[in-house]
PDB file of C-alpha atoms in Angstrom:
ATOM      1  CA  MET A1247      12.441  -4.008-121.542  1.00  0.00           C
ATOM      2  CA  LYS A1248      11.977  -7.122-119.441  1.00  0.00           C
ATOM      3  CA  TRP A1249      13.999  -7.410-116.243  1.00  0.00           C
ATOM      4  CA  ASN A1250      14.976 -10.073-113.753  1.00  0.00           C
ATOM      5  CA  ILE A1251      14.350  -8.444-110.379  1.00  0.00           C
ATOM      6  CA  TYR A1252      15.978  -9.667-107.176  1.00  0.00           C
ATOM      7  CA  ASP A1253      15.592  -8.742-103.559  1.00  0.00           C
ATOM      8  CA  PHE A1254      19.066  -8.579-102.011  1.00  0.00           C
ATOM      9  CA  ASP A1255      19.124  -9.719 -98.380  1.00  0.00           C
ATOM     10  CA  LYS A1256      18.570 -13.442 -97.913  1.00  0.00           C
ATOM     11  CA  THR A1257      18.110 -13.722-101.671  1.00  0.00           C
ATOM     12  CA  ILE A1258      21.301 -12.746-103.512  1.00  0.00           C
ATOM     13  CA  TYR A1259      23.167 -12.204-100.235  1.00  0.00           C
ATOM     14  CA  LYS A1260      22.724 -15.138 -97.865  1.00  0.00           C
ATOM     15  CA  ARG A1261      22.173 -12.979 -94.781  1.00  0.00           C
ATOM     16  CA  ASP A1262      20.991  -9.479 -93.806  1.00  0.00           C
ATOM     17  CA  SER A1263      23.621  -7.099 -95.188  1.00  0.00           C
ATOM     18  CA  SER A1264      22.632  -4.163 -92.940  1.00  0.00           C
ATOM     19  CA  LEU A1265      22.921  -6.207 -89.768  1.00  0.00           C
ATOM     20  CA  ASP A1266      26.164  -7.798 -90.956  1.00  0.00           C
ATOM     21  CA  PHE A1267      27.559  -4.350 -91.781  1.00  0.00           C
ATOM     22  CA  TYR A1268      26.584  -3.039 -88.332  1.00  0.00           C
ATOM     23  CA  LEU A1269      28.303  -5.978 -86.586  1.00  0.00           C
ATOM     24  CA  PHE A1270      31.342  -5.562 -88.854  1.00  0.00           C
ATOM     25  CA  CYS A1271      31.567  -1.872 -87.913  1.00  0.00           C
ATOM     26  CA  LEU A1272      30.999  -2.605 -84.225  1.00  0.00           C
ATOM     27  CA  LYS A1273      34.042  -4.898 -84.144  1.00  0.00           C
ATOM     28  CA  ARG A1274      36.251  -2.293 -85.793  1.00  0.00           C
ATOM     29  CA  GLN A1275      34.902   0.881 -84.210  1.00  0.00           C
ATOM     30  CA  PRO A1276      33.239   0.050 -80.875  1.00  0.00           C
ATOM     31  CA  LYS A1277      32.454   3.721 -80.278  1.00  0.00           C
ATOM     32  CA  ILE A1278      29.182   3.060 -82.126  1.00  0.00           C
ATOM     33  CA  LEU A1279      28.003   1.392 -78.898  1.00  0.00           C
ATOM     34  CA  ALA A1280      27.084   4.942 -77.829  1.00  0.00           C
ATOM     35  CA  GLU A1281      23.913   4.520 -79.920  1.00  0.00           C
ATOM     36  CA  ILE A1282      22.696   1.381 -78.079  1.00  0.00           C
ATOM     37  CA  PRO A1283      20.372   3.223 -75.622  1.00  0.00           C
ATOM     38  CA  VAL A1284      18.651   5.051 -78.492  1.00  0.00           C
ATOM     39  CA  LEU A1285      18.390   1.803 -80.440  1.00  0.00           C
ATOM     40  CA  PHE A1286      16.730  -0.019 -77.525  1.00  0.00           C
ATOM     41  CA  ILE A1287      14.136   2.724 -77.070  1.00  0.00           C
ATOM     42  CA  TRP A1288      13.285   2.887 -80.763  1.00  0.00           C
ATOM     43  CA  SER A1289      13.217  -0.909 -81.037  1.00  0.00           C
ATOM     44  CA  ALA A1290      10.507  -0.978 -78.378  1.00  0.00           C
ATOM     45  CA  LEU A1291       8.592   1.828 -80.103  1.00  0.00           C
ATOM     46  CA  PHE A1292       8.743  -0.064 -83.390  1.00  0.00           C
ATOM     47  CA  LEU A1293       7.809  -3.375 -81.784  1.00  0.00           C
ATOM     48  CA  PHE A1294       4.660  -1.794 -80.313  1.00  0.00           C
ATOM     49  CA  ARG A1295       3.948   0.103 -83.550  1.00  0.00           C
ATOM     50  CA  PHE A1296       4.497   3.609 -82.186  1.00  0.00           C
ATOM     51  CA  CYS A1297       6.828   4.475 -85.054  1.00  0.00           C
ATOM     52  CA  SER A1298       7.213   3.563 -88.713  1.00  0.00           C
ATOM     53  CA  LYS A1299       9.805   1.197 -90.123  1.00  0.00           C
ATOM     54  CA  THR A1300      11.544   4.178 -91.738  1.00  0.00           C
ATOM     55  CA  GLU A1301      11.718   6.061 -88.405  1.00  0.00           C
ATOM     56  CA  PHE A1302      13.097   2.994 -86.635  1.00  0.00           C
ATOM     57  CA  LYS A1303      15.711   2.341 -89.313  1.00  0.00           C
ATOM     58  CA  GLU A1304      16.846   5.984 -89.207  1.00  0.00           C
ATOM     59  CA  LYS A1305      17.626   5.479 -85.530  1.00  0.00           C
ATOM     60  CA  PHE A1306      19.406   2.207 -86.306  1.00  0.00           C
ATOM     61  CA  TYR A1307      21.629   3.892 -88.906  1.00  0.00           C
ATOM     62  CA  ARG A1308      22.661   6.638 -86.463  1.00  0.00           C
ATOM     63  CA  PHE A1309      25.769   4.499 -85.862  1.00  0.00           C
ATOM     64  CA  LEU A1310      27.074   5.763 -89.216  1.00  0.00           C
ATOM     65  CA  ARG A1311      27.760   9.161 -87.600  1.00  0.00           C
ATOM     66  CA  HIS A1312      30.522   7.553 -85.532  1.00  0.00           C
ATOM     67  CA  LEU A1313      32.460   5.905 -88.365  1.00  0.00           C
ATOM     68  CA  ASP A1314      35.751   7.442 -89.456  1.00  0.00           C
ATOM     69  CA  SER A1315      35.103   6.618 -93.125  1.00  0.00           C
ATOM     70  CA  VAL A1316      31.888   4.958 -94.234  1.00  0.00           C
ATOM     71  CA  ASP A1317      33.265   4.369 -97.736  1.00  0.00           C
ATOM     72  CA  ASP A1318      36.354   2.592 -96.397  1.00  0.00           C
ATOM     73  CA  MET A1319      34.215   0.445 -94.114  1.00  0.00           C
ATOM     74  CA  VAL A1320      31.900  -0.515 -96.983  1.00  0.00           C
ATOM     75  CA  THR A1321      34.860  -1.447 -99.191  1.00  0.00           C
ATOM     76  CA  GLU A1322      36.427  -3.562 -96.444  1.00  0.00           C
ATOM     77  CA  PHE A1323      33.061  -5.137 -95.611  1.00  0.00           C
ATOM     78  CA  TRP A1324      32.517  -6.394 -99.179  1.00  0.00           C
ATOM     79  CA  LYS A1325      36.067  -7.705 -99.450  1.00  0.00           C
ATOM     80  CA  LEU A1326      35.319  -9.947 -96.468  1.00  0.00           C
ATOM     81  CA  ASN A1327      31.693 -10.781 -97.272  1.00  0.00           C
ATOM     82  CA  ARG A1328      31.570 -11.284-101.034  1.00  0.00           C
ATOM     83  CA  ASP A1329      31.604 -15.026-100.395  1.00  0.00           C
ATOM     84  CA  LYS A1330      28.067 -14.722 -98.977  1.00  0.00           C
ATOM     85  CA  ILE A1331      26.666 -14.069-102.466  1.00  0.00           C
ATOM     86  CA  ALA A1332      24.371 -16.992-103.324  1.00  0.00           C
ATOM     87  CA  GLY A1333      25.706 -19.503-105.806  1.00  0.00           C
ATOM     88  CA  PHE A1334      22.432 -19.626-107.754  1.00  0.00           C
ATOM     89  CA  TYR A1335      22.851 -15.924-108.509  1.00  0.00           C
ATOM     90  CA  LEU A1336      26.502 -16.149-109.517  1.00  0.00           C
ATOM     91  CA  GLU A1337      25.720 -19.056-111.855  1.00  0.00           C
ATOM     92  CA  GLY A1338      22.715 -17.442-113.522  1.00  0.00           C
ATOM     93  CA  ASN A1339      23.139 -13.682-113.517  1.00  0.00           C
ATOM     94  CA  LYS A1340      22.216 -11.827-116.679  1.00  0.00           C
ATOM     95  CA  GLU A1341      22.719  -8.375-118.159  1.00  0.00           C
ATOM     96  CA  ASN A1342      19.079  -7.454-117.471  1.00  0.00           C
ATOM     97  CA  ASP A1343      19.275  -8.069-113.694  1.00  0.00           C
ATOM     98  CA  ALA A1344      18.148  -5.460-111.181  1.00  0.00           C
ATOM     99  CA  VAL A1345      18.075  -5.351-107.401  1.00  0.00           C
ATOM    100  CA  ILE A1346      15.287  -3.713-105.423  1.00  0.00           C
ATOM    101  CA  SER A1347      16.116  -3.728-101.720  1.00  0.00           C
ATOM    102  CA  ALA A1348      15.291  -2.132 -98.383  1.00  0.00           C
ATOM    103  CA  SER A1349      19.011  -2.039 -97.570  1.00  0.00           C
ATOM    104  CA  PRO A1350      20.830   1.273 -98.041  1.00  0.00           C
ATOM    105  CA  GLU A1351      21.890   2.211-101.533  1.00  0.00           C
ATOM    106  CA  PHE A1352      25.389   3.254-100.364  1.00  0.00           C
ATOM    107  CA  LEU A1353      25.955  -0.240 -98.920  1.00  0.00           C
ATOM    108  CA  LEU A1354      24.750  -2.208-101.943  1.00  0.00           C
ATOM    109  CA  GLN A1355      26.099  -0.031-104.757  1.00  0.00           C
ATOM    110  CA  PRO A1356      29.696  -1.352-104.671  1.00  0.00           C
ATOM    111  CA  ILE A1357      28.764  -5.047-104.658  1.00  0.00           C
ATOM    112  CA  CYS A1358      26.062  -4.551-107.302  1.00  0.00           C
ATOM    113  CA  ALA A1359      28.629  -2.798-109.511  1.00  0.00           C
ATOM    114  CA  GLU A1360      31.097  -5.640-108.971  1.00  0.00           C
ATOM    115  CA  LEU A1361      28.410  -8.203-109.874  1.00  0.00           C
ATOM    116  CA  LYS A1362      27.518  -6.108-112.961  1.00  0.00           C
ATOM    117  CA  ILE A1363      23.909  -5.701-111.840  1.00  0.00           C
ATOM    118  CA  ALA A1364      22.407  -3.252-114.307  1.00  0.00           C
ATOM    119  CA  LYS A1365      20.044  -1.384-111.973  1.00  0.00           C
ATOM    120  CA  LEU A1366      19.872  -0.838-108.203  1.00  0.00           C
ATOM    121  CA  ILE A1367      16.869   0.571-106.402  1.00  0.00           C
ATOM    122  CA  ALA A1368      17.396   0.708-102.632  1.00  0.00           C
ATOM    123  CA  SER A1369      16.669   2.817 -99.581  1.00  0.00           C
ATOM    124  CA  ARG A1370      18.211   6.248 -99.861  1.00  0.00           C
ATOM    125  CA  VAL A1371      20.076   6.655 -96.589  1.00  0.00           C
ATOM    126  CA  ASP A1372      22.579   9.441 -95.944  1.00  0.00           C
ATOM    127  CA  LYS A1373      25.789   7.550 -95.212  1.00  0.00           C
ATOM    128  CA  HIS A1374      26.980  10.228 -92.795  1.00  0.00           C
ATOM    129  CA  THR A1375      23.839  10.796 -90.713  1.00  0.00           C
ATOM    130  CA  GLY A1376      21.674   7.697 -91.208  1.00  0.00           C
ATOM    131  CA  LEU A1377      18.733   9.887 -92.231  1.00  0.00           C
ATOM    132  CA  TYR A1378      16.424   8.652 -94.968  1.00  0.00           C
ATOM    133  CA  GLN A1379      15.700  10.585 -98.121  1.00  0.00           C
ATOM    134  CA  GLY A1380      12.225   9.179 -98.744  1.00  0.00           C
ATOM    135  CA  GLU A1381      10.653   6.006 -97.428  1.00  0.00           C
ATOM    136  CA  ASN A1382      12.277   2.690 -96.604  1.00  0.00           C
ATOM    137  CA  CYS A1383      12.227   0.682 -99.853  1.00  0.00           C
ATOM    138  CA  TRP A1384      10.021  -2.152 -98.567  1.00  0.00           C
ATOM    139  CA  GLY A1385       6.694  -3.768 -99.501  1.00  0.00           C
ATOM    140  CA  GLU A1386       4.494  -1.458-101.594  1.00  0.00           C
ATOM    141  CA  GLU A1387       7.297   1.120-101.681  1.00  0.00           C
ATOM    142  CA  LYS A1388       9.373  -1.293-103.792  1.00  0.00           C
ATOM    143  CA  LEU A1389       6.597  -1.428-106.382  1.00  0.00           C
ATOM    144  CA  ARG A1390       6.182   2.347-106.323  1.00  0.00           C
ATOM    145  CA  ARG A1391       9.921   2.892-106.829  1.00  0.00           C
ATOM    146  CA  PHE A1392      10.044   0.271-109.598  1.00  0.00           C
ATOM    147  CA  ARG A1393       7.264   2.038-111.490  1.00  0.00           C
ATOM    148  CA  ALA A1394       8.797   5.485-110.923  1.00  0.00           C
ATOM    149  CA  GLU A1395      12.358   4.564-111.904  1.00  0.00           C
ATOM    150  CA  MET A1396      11.730   1.914-114.562  1.00  0.00           C
ATOM    151  CA  GLU A1397       8.567   3.265-116.192  1.00  0.00           C
ATOM    152  CA  ASP A1398       8.405   1.129-119.324  1.00  0.00           C
ATOM    153  CA  ALA A1399       9.858  -1.991-117.750  1.00  0.00           C
ATOM    154  CA  SER A1400       8.216  -5.296-116.999  1.00  0.00           C
ATOM    155  CA  ILE A1401       9.376  -8.100-114.739  1.00  0.00           C
ATOM    156  CA  GLU A1402      10.165 -11.370-116.426  1.00  0.00           C
ATOM    157  CA  THR A1403      11.399 -13.153-113.291  1.00  0.00           C
ATOM    158  CA  PHE A1404      11.306 -12.075-109.650  1.00  0.00           C
ATOM    159  CA  TYR A1405      13.164 -13.583-106.673  1.00  0.00           C
ATOM    160  CA  SER A1406      12.750 -12.775-102.982  1.00  0.00           C
ATOM    161  CA  ASP A1407      12.929 -14.430 -99.594  1.00  0.00           C
ATOM    162  CA  SER A1408      10.040 -12.393 -98.191  1.00  0.00           C
ATOM    163  CA  LEU A1409       6.291 -12.458 -98.715  1.00  0.00           C
ATOM    164  CA  SER A1410       6.337  -8.702 -98.045  1.00  0.00           C
ATOM    165  CA  ASP A1411       7.535  -8.476-101.662  1.00  0.00           C
ATOM    166  CA  ALA A1412       4.203  -9.783-102.949  1.00  0.00           C
ATOM    167  CA  PRO A1413       3.453  -6.474-104.765  1.00  0.00           C
ATOM    168  CA  LEU A1414       6.405  -7.115-107.120  1.00  0.00           C
ATOM    169  CA  ALA A1415       5.737 -10.850-107.335  1.00  0.00           C
ATOM    170  CA  ARG A1416       2.158 -10.169-108.503  1.00  0.00           C
ATOM    171  CA  ILE A1417       3.295  -8.188-111.545  1.00  0.00           C
ATOM    172  CA  ALA A1418       6.077 -10.598-112.542  1.00  0.00           C
ATOM    173  CA  GLU A1419       5.636 -13.197-115.275  1.00  0.00           C
ATOM    174  CA  ASN A1420       7.433 -15.682-112.997  1.00  0.00           C
ATOM    175  CA  ALA A1421       8.074 -15.266-109.274  1.00  0.00           C
ATOM    176  CA  TYR A1422      10.100 -17.395-106.890  1.00  0.00           C
ATOM    177  CA  LEU A1423      10.523 -17.566-103.150  1.00  0.00           C
ATOM    178  CA  VAL A1424      14.100 -18.145-102.010  1.00  0.00           C
ATOM    179  CA  ARG A1425      14.431 -20.258 -98.870  1.00  0.00           C
ATOM    180  CA  LYS A1426      18.150 -20.687 -98.188  1.00  0.00           C
ATOM    181  CA  LYS A1427      19.156 -23.210-100.878  1.00  0.00           C
ATOM    182  CA  ASP A1428      15.623 -23.871-102.126  1.00  0.00           C
ATOM    183  CA  ILE A1429      13.965 -21.794-104.823  1.00  0.00           C
ATOM    184  CA  ILE A1430      10.249 -22.510-105.058  1.00  0.00           C
ATOM    185  CA  PRO A1431       7.398 -21.010-107.081  1.00  0.00           C
ATOM    186  CA  TRP A1432       5.806 -18.012-105.389  1.00  0.00           C
ATOM    187  CA  PRO A1433       2.770 -19.111-103.351  1.00  0.00           C
ATOM    188  CA  ASP A1434      -0.611 -17.909-104.636  1.00  0.00           C
TER     189      ASP A1434
END
C-alpha cells in the first residue's frame, strides 16, 4: 500500500506540540516547576553533547509525574489547540495518511484519531513517568520504525518541516518541505 506520510510538529500542527503541551500544563499545574533545575542541567548536557536526545527528552517529560491526570490534560489541550492544525492538511487529508513524529504517542493519538489519520508512529513515552520505551522517533529512527511497523508499505508523498527527516524523504516518490505556509519540493 502507498501512504502519505506527514511529520506532525510544524507540519500538520503549526507549532511544537510537546512544548505547547508543557506550557499548557505549566499554566494549569505550576507544581511542575519543581523539575526546572533538572531540566536546566540536562539541557546543558544535551547542548554540549554529553547525553542523547532520548535521555534529554526523558528528563524533559519528567513533568508528567506531577500532573493529576495526563489524559484529562491531553483532552483539554486538544480542545484548545485544534485550531493550530494546518489548513493545507485539513483541506487535503486522505484515508491513506500516516503520521511519523518524535512527539509522544499519548499526546498525538487523540488528535490523530479525531483527524482520522490511519496510522500513527511516534515516540513511546510513558505518560506517567516520562520514560521512553525505545528511542526517540527522530531522524533515522523514523525510517527504522516505518520499515518495522509498515513492512510492505511505500511512501507516495512525504511532508516535513525538518531536514532531519531526509531518510524518509529519500524513499518517498514525492517529498515536500513545509515552511509555515509554503510547501516546496524537498531539496536534493
